[in-house]
Coordinates of C-alpha atoms in Angstrom, one line a residue:
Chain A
X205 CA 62.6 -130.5 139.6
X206 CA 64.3 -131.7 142.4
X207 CA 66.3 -128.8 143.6
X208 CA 69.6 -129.7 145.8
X209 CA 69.6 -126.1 146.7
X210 CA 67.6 -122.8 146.1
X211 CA 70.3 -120.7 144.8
X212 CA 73.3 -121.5 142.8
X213 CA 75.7 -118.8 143.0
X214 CA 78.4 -119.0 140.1
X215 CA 81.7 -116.5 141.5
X216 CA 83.1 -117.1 144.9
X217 CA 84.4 -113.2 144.5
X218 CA 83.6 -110.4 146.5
X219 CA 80.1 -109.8 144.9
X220 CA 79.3 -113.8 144.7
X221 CA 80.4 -114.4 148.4
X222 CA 78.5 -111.5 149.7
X223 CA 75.3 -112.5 148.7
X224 CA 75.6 -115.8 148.7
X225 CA 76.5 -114.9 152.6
X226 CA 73.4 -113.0 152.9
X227 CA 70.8 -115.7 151.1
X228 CA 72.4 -118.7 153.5
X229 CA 72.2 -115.8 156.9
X230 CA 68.4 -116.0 156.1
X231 CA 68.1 -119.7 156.0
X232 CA 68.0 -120.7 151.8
X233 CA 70.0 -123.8 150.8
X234 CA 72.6 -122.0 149.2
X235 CA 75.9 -123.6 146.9
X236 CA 78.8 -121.6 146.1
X237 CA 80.7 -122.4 142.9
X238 CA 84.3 -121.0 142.7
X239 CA 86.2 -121.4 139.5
X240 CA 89.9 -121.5 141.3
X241 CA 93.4 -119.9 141.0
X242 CA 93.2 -120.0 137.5
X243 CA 90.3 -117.5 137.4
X244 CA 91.3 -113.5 137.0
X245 CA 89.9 -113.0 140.6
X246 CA 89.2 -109.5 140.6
X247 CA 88.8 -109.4 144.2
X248 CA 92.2 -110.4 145.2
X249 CA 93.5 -107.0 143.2
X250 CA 91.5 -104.4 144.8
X251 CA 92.9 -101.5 146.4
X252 CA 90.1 -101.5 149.1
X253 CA 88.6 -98.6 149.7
X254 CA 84.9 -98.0 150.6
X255 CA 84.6 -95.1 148.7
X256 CA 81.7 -92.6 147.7
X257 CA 82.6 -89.4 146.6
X258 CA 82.5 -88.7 143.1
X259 CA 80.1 -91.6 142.1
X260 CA 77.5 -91.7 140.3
X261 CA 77.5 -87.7 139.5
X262 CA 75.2 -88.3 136.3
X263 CA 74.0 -91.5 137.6
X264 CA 72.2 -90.6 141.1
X265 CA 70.7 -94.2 141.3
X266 CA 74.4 -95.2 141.7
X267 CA 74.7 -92.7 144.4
X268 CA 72.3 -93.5 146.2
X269 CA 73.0 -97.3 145.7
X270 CA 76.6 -96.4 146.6
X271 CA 75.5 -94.0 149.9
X272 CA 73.4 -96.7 151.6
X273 CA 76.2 -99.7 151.1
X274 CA 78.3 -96.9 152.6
X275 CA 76.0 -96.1 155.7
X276 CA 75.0 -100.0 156.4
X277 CA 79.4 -100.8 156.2
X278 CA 80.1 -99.8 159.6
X279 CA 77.8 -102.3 161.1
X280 CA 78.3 -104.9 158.5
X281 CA 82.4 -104.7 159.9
X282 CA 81.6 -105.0 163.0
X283 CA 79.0 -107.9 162.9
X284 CA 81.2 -110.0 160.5
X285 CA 84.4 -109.7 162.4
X286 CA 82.4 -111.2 165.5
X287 CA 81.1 -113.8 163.6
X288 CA 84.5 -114.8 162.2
X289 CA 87.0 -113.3 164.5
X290 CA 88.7 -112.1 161.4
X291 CA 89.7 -108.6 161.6
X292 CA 89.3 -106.7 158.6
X293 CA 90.8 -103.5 159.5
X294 CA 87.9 -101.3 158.3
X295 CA 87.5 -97.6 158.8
X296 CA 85.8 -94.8 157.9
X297 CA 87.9 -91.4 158.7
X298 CA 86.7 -90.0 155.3
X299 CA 88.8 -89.9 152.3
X300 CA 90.6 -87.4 149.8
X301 CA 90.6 -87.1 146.4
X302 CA 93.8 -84.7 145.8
X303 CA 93.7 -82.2 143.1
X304 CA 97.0 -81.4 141.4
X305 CA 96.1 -78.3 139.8
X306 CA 94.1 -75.2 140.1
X307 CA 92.0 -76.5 136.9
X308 CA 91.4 -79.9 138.6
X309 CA 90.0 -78.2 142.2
X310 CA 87.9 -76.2 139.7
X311 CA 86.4 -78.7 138.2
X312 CA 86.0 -81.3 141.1
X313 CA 84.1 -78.9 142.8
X314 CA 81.5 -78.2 140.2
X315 CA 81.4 -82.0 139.6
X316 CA 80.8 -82.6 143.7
X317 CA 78.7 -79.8 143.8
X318 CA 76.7 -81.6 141.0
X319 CA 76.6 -84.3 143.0
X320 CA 74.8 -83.0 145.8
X321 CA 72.4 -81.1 144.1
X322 CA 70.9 -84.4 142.3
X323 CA 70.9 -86.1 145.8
X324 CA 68.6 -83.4 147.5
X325 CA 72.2 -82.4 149.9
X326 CA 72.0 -86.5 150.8
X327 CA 76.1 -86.2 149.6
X328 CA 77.7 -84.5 151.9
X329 CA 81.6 -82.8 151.0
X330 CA 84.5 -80.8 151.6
X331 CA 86.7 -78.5 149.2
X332 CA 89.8 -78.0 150.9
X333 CA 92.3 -75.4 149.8
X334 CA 96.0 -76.0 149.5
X335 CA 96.1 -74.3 153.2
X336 CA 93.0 -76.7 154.8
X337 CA 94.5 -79.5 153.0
X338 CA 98.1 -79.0 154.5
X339 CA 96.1 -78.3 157.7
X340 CA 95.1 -82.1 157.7
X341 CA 97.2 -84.1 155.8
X342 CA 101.0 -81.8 156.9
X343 CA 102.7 -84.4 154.7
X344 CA 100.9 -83.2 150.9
X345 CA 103.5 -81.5 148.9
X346 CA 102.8 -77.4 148.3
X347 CA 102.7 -78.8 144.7
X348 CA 98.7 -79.8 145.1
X349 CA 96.2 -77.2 144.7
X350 CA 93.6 -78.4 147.2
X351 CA 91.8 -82.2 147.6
X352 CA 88.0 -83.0 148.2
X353 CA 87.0 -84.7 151.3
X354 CA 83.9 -86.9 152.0
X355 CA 83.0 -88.1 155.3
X356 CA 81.1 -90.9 153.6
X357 CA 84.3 -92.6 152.4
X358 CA 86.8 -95.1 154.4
X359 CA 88.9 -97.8 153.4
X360 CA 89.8 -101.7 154.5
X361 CA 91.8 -104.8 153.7
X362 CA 89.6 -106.5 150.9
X363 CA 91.7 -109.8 151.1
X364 CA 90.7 -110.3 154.6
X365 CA 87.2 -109.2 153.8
X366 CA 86.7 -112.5 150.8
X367 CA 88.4 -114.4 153.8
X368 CA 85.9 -113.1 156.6
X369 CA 82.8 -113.3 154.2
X370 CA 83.7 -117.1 152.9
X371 CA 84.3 -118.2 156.3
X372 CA 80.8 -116.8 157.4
X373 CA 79.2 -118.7 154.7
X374 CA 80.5 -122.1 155.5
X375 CA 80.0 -121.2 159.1
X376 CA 76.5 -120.4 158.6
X377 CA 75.7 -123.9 156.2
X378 CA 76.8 -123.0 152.9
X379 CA 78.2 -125.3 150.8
X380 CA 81.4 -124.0 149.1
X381 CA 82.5 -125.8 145.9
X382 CA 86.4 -124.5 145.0
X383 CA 88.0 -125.9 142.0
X384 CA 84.3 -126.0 140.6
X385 CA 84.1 -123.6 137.2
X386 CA 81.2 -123.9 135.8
X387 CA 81.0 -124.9 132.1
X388 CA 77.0 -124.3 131.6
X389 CA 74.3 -123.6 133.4
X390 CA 71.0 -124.9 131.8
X391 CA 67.2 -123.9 132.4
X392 CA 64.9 -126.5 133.0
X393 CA 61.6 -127.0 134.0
X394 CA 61.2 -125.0 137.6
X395 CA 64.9 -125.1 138.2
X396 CA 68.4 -124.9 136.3
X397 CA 71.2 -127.4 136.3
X398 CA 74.8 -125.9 136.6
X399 CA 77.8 -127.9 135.3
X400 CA 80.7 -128.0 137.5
X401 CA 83.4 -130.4 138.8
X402 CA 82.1 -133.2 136.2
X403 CA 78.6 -132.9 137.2
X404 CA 75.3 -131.4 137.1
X405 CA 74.3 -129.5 140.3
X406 CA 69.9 -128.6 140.7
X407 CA 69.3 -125.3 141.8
X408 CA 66.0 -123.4 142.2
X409 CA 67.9 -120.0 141.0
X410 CA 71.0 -119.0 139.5
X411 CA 73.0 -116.3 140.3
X412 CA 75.7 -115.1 138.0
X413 CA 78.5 -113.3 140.0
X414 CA 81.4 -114.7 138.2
X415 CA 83.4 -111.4 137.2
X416 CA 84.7 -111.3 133.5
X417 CA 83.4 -115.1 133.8
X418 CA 79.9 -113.6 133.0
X419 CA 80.8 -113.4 129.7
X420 CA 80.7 -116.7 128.7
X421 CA 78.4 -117.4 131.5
X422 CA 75.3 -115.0 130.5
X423 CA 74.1 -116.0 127.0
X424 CA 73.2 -119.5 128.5
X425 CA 71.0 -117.8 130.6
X426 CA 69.2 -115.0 127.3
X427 CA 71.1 -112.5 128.9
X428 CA 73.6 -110.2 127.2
X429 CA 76.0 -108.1 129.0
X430 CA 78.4 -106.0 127.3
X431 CA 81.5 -105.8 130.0
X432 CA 85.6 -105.4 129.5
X433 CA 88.5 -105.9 131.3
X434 CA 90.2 -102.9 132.7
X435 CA 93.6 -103.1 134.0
X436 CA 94.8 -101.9 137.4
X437 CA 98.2 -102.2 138.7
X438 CA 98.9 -101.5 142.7
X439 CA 102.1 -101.3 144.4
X440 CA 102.9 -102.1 148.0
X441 CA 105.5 -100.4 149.9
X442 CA 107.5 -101.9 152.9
X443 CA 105.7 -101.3 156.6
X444 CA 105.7 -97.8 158.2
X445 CA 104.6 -96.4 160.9
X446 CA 101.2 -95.1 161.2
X447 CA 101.3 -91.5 159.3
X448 CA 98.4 -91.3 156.9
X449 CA 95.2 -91.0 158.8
X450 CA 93.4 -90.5 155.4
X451 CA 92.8 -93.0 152.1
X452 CA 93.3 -91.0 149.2
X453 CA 91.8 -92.6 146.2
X454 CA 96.1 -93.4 144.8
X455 CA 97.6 -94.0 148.4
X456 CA 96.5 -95.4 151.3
X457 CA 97.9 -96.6 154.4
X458 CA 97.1 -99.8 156.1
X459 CA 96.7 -101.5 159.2
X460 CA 99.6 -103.1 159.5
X461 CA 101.7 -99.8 158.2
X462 CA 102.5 -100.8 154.6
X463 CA 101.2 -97.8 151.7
X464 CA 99.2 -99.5 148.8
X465 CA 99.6 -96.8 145.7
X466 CA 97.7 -97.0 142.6
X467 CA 96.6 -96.6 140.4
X468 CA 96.1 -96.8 136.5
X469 CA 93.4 -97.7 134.0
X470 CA 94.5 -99.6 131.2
X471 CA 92.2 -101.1 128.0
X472 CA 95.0 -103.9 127.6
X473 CA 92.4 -107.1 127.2
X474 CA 92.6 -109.8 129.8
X475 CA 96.4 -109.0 130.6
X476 CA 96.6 -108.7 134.2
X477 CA 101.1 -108.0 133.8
X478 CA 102.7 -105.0 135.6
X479 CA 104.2 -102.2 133.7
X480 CA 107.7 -100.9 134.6
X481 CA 106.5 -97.7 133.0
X482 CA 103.0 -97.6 134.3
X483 CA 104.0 -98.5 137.6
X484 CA 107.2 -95.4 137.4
X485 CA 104.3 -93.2 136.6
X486 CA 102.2 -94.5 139.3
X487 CA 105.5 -94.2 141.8
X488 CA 105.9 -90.5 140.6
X489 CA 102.4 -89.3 140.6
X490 CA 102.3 -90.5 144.3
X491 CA 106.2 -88.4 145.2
X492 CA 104.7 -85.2 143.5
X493 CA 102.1 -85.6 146.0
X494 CA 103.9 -87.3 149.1
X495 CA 107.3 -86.2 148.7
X496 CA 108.8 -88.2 151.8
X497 CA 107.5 -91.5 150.5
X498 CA 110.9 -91.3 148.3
X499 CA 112.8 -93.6 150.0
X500 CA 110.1 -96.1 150.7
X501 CA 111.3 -99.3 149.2
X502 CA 108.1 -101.5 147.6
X503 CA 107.6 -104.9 148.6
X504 CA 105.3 -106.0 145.5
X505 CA 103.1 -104.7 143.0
X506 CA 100.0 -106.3 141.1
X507 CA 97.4 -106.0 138.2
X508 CA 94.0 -106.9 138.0
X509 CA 91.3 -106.3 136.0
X510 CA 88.3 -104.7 137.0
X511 CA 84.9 -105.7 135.7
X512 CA 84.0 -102.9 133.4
X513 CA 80.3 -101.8 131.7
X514 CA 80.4 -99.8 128.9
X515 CA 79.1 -96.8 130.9
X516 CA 81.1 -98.2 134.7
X517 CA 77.6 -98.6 136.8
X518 CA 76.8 -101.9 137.8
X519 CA 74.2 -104.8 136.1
X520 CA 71.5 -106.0 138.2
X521 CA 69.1 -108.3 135.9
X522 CA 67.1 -111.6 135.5
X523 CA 66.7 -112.8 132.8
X524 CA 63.6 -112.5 130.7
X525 CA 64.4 -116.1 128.5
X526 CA 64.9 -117.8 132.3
X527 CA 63.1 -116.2 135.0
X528 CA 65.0 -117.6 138.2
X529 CA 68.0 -116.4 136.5
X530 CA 70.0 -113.5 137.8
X531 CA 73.1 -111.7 136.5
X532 CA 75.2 -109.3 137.7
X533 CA 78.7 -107.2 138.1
X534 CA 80.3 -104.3 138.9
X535 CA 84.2 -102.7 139.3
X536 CA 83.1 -101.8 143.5
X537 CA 82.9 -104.9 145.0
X538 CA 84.5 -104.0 148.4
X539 CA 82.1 -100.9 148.8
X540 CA 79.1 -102.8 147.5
X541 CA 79.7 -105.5 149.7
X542 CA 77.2 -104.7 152.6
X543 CA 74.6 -103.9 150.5
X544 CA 75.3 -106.8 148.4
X545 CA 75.0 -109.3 151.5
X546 CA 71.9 -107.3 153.4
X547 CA 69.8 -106.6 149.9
X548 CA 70.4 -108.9 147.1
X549 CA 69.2 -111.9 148.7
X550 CA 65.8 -110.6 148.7
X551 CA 65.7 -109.6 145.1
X552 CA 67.4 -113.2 143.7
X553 CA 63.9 -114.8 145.7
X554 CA 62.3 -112.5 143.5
X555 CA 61.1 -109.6 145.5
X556 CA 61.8 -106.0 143.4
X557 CA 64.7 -103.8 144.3
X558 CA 63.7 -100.1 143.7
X559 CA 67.0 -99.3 144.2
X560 CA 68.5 -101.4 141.3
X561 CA 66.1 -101.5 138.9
X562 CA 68.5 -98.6 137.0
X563 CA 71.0 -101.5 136.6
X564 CA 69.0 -103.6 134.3
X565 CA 71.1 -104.5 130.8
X566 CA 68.0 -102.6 129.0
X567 CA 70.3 -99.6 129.4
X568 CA 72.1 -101.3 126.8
X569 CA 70.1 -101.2 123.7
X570 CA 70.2 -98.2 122.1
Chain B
X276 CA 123.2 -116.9 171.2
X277 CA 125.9 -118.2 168.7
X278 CA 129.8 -118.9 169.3
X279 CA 132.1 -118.3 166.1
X280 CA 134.6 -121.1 165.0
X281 CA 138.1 -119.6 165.5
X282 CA 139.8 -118.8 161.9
X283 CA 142.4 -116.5 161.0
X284 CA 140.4 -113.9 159.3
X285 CA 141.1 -109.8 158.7
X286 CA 138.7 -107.9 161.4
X287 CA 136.7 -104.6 161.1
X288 CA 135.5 -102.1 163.8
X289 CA 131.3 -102.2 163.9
X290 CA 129.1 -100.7 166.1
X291 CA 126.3 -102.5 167.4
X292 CA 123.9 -100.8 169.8
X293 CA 126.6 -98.4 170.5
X294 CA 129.2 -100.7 171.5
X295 CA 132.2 -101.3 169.2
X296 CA 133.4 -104.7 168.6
X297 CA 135.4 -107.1 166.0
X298 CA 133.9 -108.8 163.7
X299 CA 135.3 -110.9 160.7
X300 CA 135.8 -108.5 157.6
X301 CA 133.5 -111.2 155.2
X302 CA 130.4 -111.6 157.3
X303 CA 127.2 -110.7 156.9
X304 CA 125.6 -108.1 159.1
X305 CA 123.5 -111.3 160.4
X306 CA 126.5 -113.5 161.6
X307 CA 128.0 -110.4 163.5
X308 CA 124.5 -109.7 165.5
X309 CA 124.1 -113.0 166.3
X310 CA 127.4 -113.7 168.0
X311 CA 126.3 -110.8 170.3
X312 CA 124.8 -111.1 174.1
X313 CA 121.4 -110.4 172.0
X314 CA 118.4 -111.6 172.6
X315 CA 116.4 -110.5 169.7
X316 CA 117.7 -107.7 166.8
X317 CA 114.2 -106.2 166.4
X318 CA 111.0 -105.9 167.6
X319 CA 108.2 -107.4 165.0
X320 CA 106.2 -104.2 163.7
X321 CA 102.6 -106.0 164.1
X322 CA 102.7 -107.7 167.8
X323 CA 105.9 -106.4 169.3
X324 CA 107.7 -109.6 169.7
X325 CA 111.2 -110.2 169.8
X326 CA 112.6 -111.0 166.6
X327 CA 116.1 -112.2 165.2
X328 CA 117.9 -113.4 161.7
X329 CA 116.6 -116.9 160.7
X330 CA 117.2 -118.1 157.2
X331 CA 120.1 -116.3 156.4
X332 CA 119.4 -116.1 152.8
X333 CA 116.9 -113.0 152.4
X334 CA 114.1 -114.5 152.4
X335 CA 112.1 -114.3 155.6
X336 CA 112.8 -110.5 156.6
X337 CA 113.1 -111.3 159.8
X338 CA 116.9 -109.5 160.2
X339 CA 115.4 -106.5 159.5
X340 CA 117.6 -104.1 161.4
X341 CA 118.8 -100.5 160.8
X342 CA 122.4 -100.2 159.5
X343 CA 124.1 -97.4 158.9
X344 CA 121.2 -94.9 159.8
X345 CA 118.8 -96.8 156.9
X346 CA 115.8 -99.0 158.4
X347 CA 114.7 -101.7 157.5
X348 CA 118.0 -103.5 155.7
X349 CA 118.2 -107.2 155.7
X350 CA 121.0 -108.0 157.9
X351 CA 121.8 -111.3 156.0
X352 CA 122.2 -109.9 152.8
X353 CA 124.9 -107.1 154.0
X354 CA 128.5 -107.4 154.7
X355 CA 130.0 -105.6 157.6
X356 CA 132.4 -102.7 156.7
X357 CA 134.6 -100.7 158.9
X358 CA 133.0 -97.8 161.1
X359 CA 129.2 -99.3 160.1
X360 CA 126.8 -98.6 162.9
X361 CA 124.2 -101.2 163.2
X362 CA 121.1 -101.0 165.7
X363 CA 118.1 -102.4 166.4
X364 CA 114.4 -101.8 164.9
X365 CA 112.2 -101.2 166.9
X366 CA 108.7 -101.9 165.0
X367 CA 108.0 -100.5 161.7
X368 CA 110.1 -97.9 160.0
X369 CA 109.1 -94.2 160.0
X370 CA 108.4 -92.7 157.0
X371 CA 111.3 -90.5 157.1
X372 CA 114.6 -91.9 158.6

């Protein structure tokens, strides 16, 4: 066949754009196909935060995967805001996980403790009492017990981060194809055809990145991958001045002073609504803790569903039926990104991933 | 900046960056700022630059300006009232005002 490009890659979200950024950095012929504002575009919902601790506690492939998307983030910031001038207002103070009650810090701290027993002391934490917590954050109501603190963790602006990794792959020769959902994706001899925008597009490989999309999108390809929405809803507050030097995993502060607070987990279908009630909850969860955010007034507030597997790690497979073909998803696109742009590109040509094979949709089949 | 039309009209006492003056009992918090000497009512929270009311219909947060001790109110969308004290803001709001 005839290929137009080596790599189709089907989701212009976080996880599509990032690798597709990588495979084009390295010189393949890449084509981006991006369904459009009608798509549920996870990526545009995300709280952004680069976040480690806690993940992957029975699951240390996913900490490990986690850990090293983590450690290469810094550097990835840096190099993609001077190839874009786009400035994605990334950091990495470490983050908090605040535990409301004496049960909770109990039980945190065997879980982290867990965690860095399976990772040979590679996950590095913090307990903090209600005293050490006060300490750094003076603002946490006496009402929390204590928080966990990871120097691994950090947060940043995930709408500017699709914005800097899309312009970086038109700037470095990709071809991006908005408006382009793709309808069906055929093998064929030494190549696949994808259907998009009224016609058939040649590409060497497929890569399936297209969010809840994938559902649809994977049984063309022989691959089956159980995955469900999951409903998150966000609120953004009016702009303040800089007080919170730390992301917390429910409020955050960002560049530009406004607090994003989350957050919820809903099985509601593909119903991306807000919730007065969920949202209430979500506002008074986050006074209990923050008692001067009381008087903050909110700008807006979202939902979005995340990308959920039946067990919340991430699929990384080709398929069996259509070798060349490549699936894959995940609810952590923002701190999966580097890895996703420095890694995948190499294991879409076909090279083997140590580090993912965990992720394979075998996991599945009981 | 702006020069009112002369009308008959009831006045009320404001204070605007701590000088008192008359202002028409129906306007909005807006329209009395910008009949001031005023350059600019706030200071925009990202770059620092001068900023003052523009579409006058709560929209475009640009009268954002601290009334009565409360940041970040939307000039245009208040009526003056007797004894209000109305000043400039200066960047973003602190957390606690």
């Amino acid at each position: 066949m005839n290929t137009e490009f080596d790599i189709g890659v089907v989701g212009g979200g976080l996880v599509g754009v990032a690798a597709a950024q990588g495979m084009v950095g390295v010189g393949r012929r890449v084509v981006l196909f991006d369904e459009g504002d009608v798509a549920f575009r996870a990526s545009r919902g995300n709280f952004g935060l680069v976040w480690v601790q806690g993940k992957g506690v029975d699951f240390p492939s996913y900490a490990d995967w986690t850990r090293s998307s983590a450690e290469l983030w810094p550097a990835f910031a840096r190099e993609l805001e001077a190839e874009t001038g786009v400035r994605l207002g990334y950091s990495r103070p470490g983050g908090l996980e605040l535990c409301m009650h004496d049960a909770d810090y109990a039980a945190r701290e065997a879980k982290l403790a867990r965690l860095s027993k399976a990772t040979e002391g590679r996950f590095e934490y913090e307990m903090l009492d209600g005293r050490a917590l006060r300490e750094r954050l003076p603002d946490v109501s006496t009402k929390v017990a204590g928080a966990s603190y990871c120097p691994h963790d950090g947060h940043v602006n995930p709408l500017f981060l699709l914005r800097a990794l899309h312009q970086s792959f038109v700037q470095r020769g990709g071809r991006y194809l908005p408006d382009h959902g793709v309808s069906a994706v055929r093998a064929r001899h030494s190549g696949f055809e994808v259907r998009a925008g009224g016609r058939d597009w040649r590409c060497g490989r497929v890569l399936l990145a297209a969010g809840l999309g994938n559902i649809q999108l994977a049984p063309m390809l022989g691959l089956t991958l159980p995955l469900r929405p999951n409903r998150g809803q966000v609120l953004v507050t009016e702009r303040v001045r800089p007080f919170l030097h730390l992301p917390t995993v429910q409020l955050r502060q960002t560049v530009e002073g406004s607090l994003l607070i989350g957050d919820s987990h809903e099985d509601v279908g593909f119903d991306e609504a807000t919730v007065g009630q969920v949202m209430s909850g979500i506002a008074r969860h986050a006074v209990t803790a923050f008692p001067m955010l009381k008087d903050l007034r909110l700008a807006r507030a979202w939902g979005a569903l995340r990308i959920m597997t039946s067990d919340g790690y991430p699929v990384y497979q080709e398929s069996k039926d259509c070798p060349g073909a490549f699936v894959t998803g995940c609810h952590s696109g923002v701190t999966l990104a580097a890895v996703h742009a420095q890694r995948l590109g190499s294991w879409v040509n076909g090279n083997t991933l140590p580090e993912i094979s965990a992720f394979s949709t075998e996991r599945f089949n009981v | 900046m702006f020069k009112s039309l002369p009308e008959q009209a009831q006045k009320v006492s404001v204070t605007i960056e701590d000088r008192t003056v008359q202002v028409p009992a129906h306007w909005s918090v807006a329209a009395a700022v910008l009949v001031q000497d005023m350059d600019s009512t706030r200071d925009s929270p990202v770059t620092g630059a001068p900023r003052a009311p523009y579409c006058l219909m709560g929209v475009c947060f640009e009268c954002l300006t601290e009334i009565d001790g409360e940041p970040n109110q939307q000039a245009c969308l208040r009526q003056v009232r007797e004894g209000m004290v109305i000043k400039r803001q200066c960047g973003a709001r602190r957390v606690l005002s």
